[in-house]
PDB file of C-alpha atoms in Angstrom:
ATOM      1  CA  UNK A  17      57.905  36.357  25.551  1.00 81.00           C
ATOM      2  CA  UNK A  18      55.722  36.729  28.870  1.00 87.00           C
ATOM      3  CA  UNK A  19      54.742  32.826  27.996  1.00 85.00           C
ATOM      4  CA  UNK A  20      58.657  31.863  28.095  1.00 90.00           C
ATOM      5  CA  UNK A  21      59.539  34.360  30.813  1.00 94.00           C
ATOM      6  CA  UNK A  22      56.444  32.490  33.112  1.00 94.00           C
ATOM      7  CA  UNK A  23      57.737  29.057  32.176  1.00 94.00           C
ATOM      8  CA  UNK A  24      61.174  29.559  33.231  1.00 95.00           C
ATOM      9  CA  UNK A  25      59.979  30.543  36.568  1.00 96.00           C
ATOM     10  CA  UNK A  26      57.642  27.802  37.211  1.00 97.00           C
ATOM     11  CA  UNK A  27      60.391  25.525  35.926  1.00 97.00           C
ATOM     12  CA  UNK A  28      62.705  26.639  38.528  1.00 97.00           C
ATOM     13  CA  UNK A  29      60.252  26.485  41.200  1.00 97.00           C
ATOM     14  CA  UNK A  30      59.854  23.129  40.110  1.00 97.00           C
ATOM     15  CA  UNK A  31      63.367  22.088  40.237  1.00 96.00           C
ATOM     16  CA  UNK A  32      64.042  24.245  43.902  1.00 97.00           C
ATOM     17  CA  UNK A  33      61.300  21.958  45.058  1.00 96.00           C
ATOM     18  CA  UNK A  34      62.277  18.619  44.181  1.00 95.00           C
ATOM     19  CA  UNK A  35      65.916  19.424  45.096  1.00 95.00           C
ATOM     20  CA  UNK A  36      64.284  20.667  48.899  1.00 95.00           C
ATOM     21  CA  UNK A  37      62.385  17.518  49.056  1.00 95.00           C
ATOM     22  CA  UNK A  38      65.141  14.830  48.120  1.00 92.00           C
ATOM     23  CA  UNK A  39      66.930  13.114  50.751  1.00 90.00           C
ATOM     24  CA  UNK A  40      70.120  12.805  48.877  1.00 89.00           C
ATOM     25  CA  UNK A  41      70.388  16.716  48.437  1.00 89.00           C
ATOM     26  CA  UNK A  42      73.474  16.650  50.128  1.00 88.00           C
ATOM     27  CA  UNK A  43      75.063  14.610  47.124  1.00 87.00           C
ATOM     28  CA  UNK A  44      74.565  17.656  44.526  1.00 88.00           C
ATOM     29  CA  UNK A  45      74.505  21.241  43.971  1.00 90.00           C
ATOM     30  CA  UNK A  46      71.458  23.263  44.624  1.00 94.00           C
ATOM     31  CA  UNK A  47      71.572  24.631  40.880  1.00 95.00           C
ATOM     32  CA  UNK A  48      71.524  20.992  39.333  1.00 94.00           C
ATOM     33  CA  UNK A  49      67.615  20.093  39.669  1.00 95.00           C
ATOM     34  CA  UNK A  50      66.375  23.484  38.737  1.00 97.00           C
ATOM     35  CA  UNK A  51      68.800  23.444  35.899  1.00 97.00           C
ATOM     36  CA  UNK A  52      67.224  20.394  34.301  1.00 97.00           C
ATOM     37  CA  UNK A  53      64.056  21.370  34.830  1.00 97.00           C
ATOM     38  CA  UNK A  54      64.384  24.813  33.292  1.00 97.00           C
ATOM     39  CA  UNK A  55      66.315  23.040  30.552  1.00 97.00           C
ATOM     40  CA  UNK A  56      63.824  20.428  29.536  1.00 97.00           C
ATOM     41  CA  UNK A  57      61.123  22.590  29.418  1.00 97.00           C
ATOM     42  CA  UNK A  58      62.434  25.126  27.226  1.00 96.00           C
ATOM     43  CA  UNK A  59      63.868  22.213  24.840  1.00 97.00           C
ATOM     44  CA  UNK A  60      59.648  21.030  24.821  1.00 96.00           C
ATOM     45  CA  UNK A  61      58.931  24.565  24.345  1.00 95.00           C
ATOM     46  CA  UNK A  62      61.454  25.323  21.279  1.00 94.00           C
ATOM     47  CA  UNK A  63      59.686  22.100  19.815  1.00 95.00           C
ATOM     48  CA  UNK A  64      56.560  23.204  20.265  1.00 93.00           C
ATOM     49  CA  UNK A  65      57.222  26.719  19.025  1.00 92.00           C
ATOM     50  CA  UNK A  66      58.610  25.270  15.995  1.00 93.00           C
ATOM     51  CA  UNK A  67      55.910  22.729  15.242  1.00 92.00           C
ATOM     52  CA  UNK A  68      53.501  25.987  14.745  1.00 89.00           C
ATOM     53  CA  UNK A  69      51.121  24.594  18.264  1.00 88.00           C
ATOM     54  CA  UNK A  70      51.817  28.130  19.408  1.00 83.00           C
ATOM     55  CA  UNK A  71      50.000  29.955  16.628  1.00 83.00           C
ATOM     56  CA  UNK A  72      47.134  27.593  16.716  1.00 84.00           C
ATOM     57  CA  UNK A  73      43.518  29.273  18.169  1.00 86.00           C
ATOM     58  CA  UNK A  74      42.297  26.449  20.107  1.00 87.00           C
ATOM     59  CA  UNK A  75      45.304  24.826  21.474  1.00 87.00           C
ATOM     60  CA  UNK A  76      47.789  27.501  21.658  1.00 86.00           C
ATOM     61  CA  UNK A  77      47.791  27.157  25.759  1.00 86.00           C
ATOM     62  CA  UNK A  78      49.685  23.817  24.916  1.00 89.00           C
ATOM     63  CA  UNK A  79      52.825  25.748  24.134  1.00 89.00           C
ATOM     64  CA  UNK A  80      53.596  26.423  27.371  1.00 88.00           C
ATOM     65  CA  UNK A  81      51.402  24.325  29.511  1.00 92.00           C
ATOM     66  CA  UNK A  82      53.083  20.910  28.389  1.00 94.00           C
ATOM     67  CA  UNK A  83      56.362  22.111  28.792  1.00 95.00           C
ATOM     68  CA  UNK A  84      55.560  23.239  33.205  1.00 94.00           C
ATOM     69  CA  UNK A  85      54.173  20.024  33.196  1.00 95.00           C
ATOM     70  CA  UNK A  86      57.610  17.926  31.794  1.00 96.00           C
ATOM     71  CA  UNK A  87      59.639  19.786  33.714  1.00 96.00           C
ATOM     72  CA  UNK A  88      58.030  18.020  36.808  1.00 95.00           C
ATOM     73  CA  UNK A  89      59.287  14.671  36.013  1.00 97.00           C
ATOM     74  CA  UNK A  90      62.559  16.081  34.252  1.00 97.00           C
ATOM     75  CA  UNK A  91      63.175  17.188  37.877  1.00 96.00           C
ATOM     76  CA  UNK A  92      62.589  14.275  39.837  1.00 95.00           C
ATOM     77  CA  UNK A  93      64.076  11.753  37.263  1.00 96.00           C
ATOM     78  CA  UNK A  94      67.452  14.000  37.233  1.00 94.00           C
ATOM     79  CA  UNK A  95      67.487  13.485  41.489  1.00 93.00           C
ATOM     80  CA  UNK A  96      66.863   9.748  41.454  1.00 93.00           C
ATOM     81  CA  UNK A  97      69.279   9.548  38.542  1.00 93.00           C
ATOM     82  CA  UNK A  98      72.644  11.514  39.775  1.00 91.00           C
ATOM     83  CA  UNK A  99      71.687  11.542  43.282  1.00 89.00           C
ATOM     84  CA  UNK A 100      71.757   7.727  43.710  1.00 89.00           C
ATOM     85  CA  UNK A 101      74.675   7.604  41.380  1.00 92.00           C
ATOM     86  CA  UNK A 102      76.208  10.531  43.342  1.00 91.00           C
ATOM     87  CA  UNK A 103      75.958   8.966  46.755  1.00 90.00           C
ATOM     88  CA  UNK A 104      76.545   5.433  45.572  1.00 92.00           C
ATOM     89  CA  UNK A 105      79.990   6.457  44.085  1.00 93.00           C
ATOM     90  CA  UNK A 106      80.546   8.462  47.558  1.00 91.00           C
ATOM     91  CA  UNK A 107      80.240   5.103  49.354  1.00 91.00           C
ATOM     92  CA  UNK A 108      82.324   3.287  47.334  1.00 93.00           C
ATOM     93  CA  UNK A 109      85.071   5.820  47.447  1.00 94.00           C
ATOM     94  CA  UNK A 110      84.805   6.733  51.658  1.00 90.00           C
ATOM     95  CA  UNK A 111      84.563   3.043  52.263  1.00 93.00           C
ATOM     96  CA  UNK A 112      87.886   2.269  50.003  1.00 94.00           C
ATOM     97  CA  UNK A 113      89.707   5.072  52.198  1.00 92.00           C
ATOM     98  CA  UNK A 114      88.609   3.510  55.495  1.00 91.00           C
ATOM     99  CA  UNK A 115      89.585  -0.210  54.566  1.00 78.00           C
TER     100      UNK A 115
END
């Protein structure tokens, strides 16, 4: 459990960062990018566990290195994703209520 308990933190530190580092934070919670990230890595991890790689002697590491690594990405592809969507639809709706 240490293995999962590690990954979930290093997933949310991953998700806190990419949410501090986007410009269009302001579009979405501070939960969302942490959420995805925590949430595709322990999907990965679930697979992985499943599969039998964590029982295996010379790659067991894989388990729960793979997963910190996709959460990276998971993160940064969820902020280009809803926050462009996010402020886009914004926009749209501020500049229908000026005009």
């Amino acid at each position: 459990m240490v293995p999962l308990v590690l990954l979930l933190l290093v997933a949310a530190a991953v998700g806190f960062t990419a949410w501090a580092v986007d410009s269009r934070r302001h579009a979405y919670g501070v939960l969302l990018l942490p959420g995805i990230a925590v949430a595709a890595a322990v999907l990965l991890w679930f697979i992985l566990v499943a599969a039998g790689l964590a029982s295996e002697p010379g790659v067991h590491y894989l388990s729960w290195l793979l997963p910190m690594a996709v959460s990276l990405p998971a993160a940064w592809a969820g902020a280009w994703w809803i926050g462009r969507r996010r402020v886009q639809r914004d926009t749209e709706h501020l500049t229908s209520l000026l005009g």
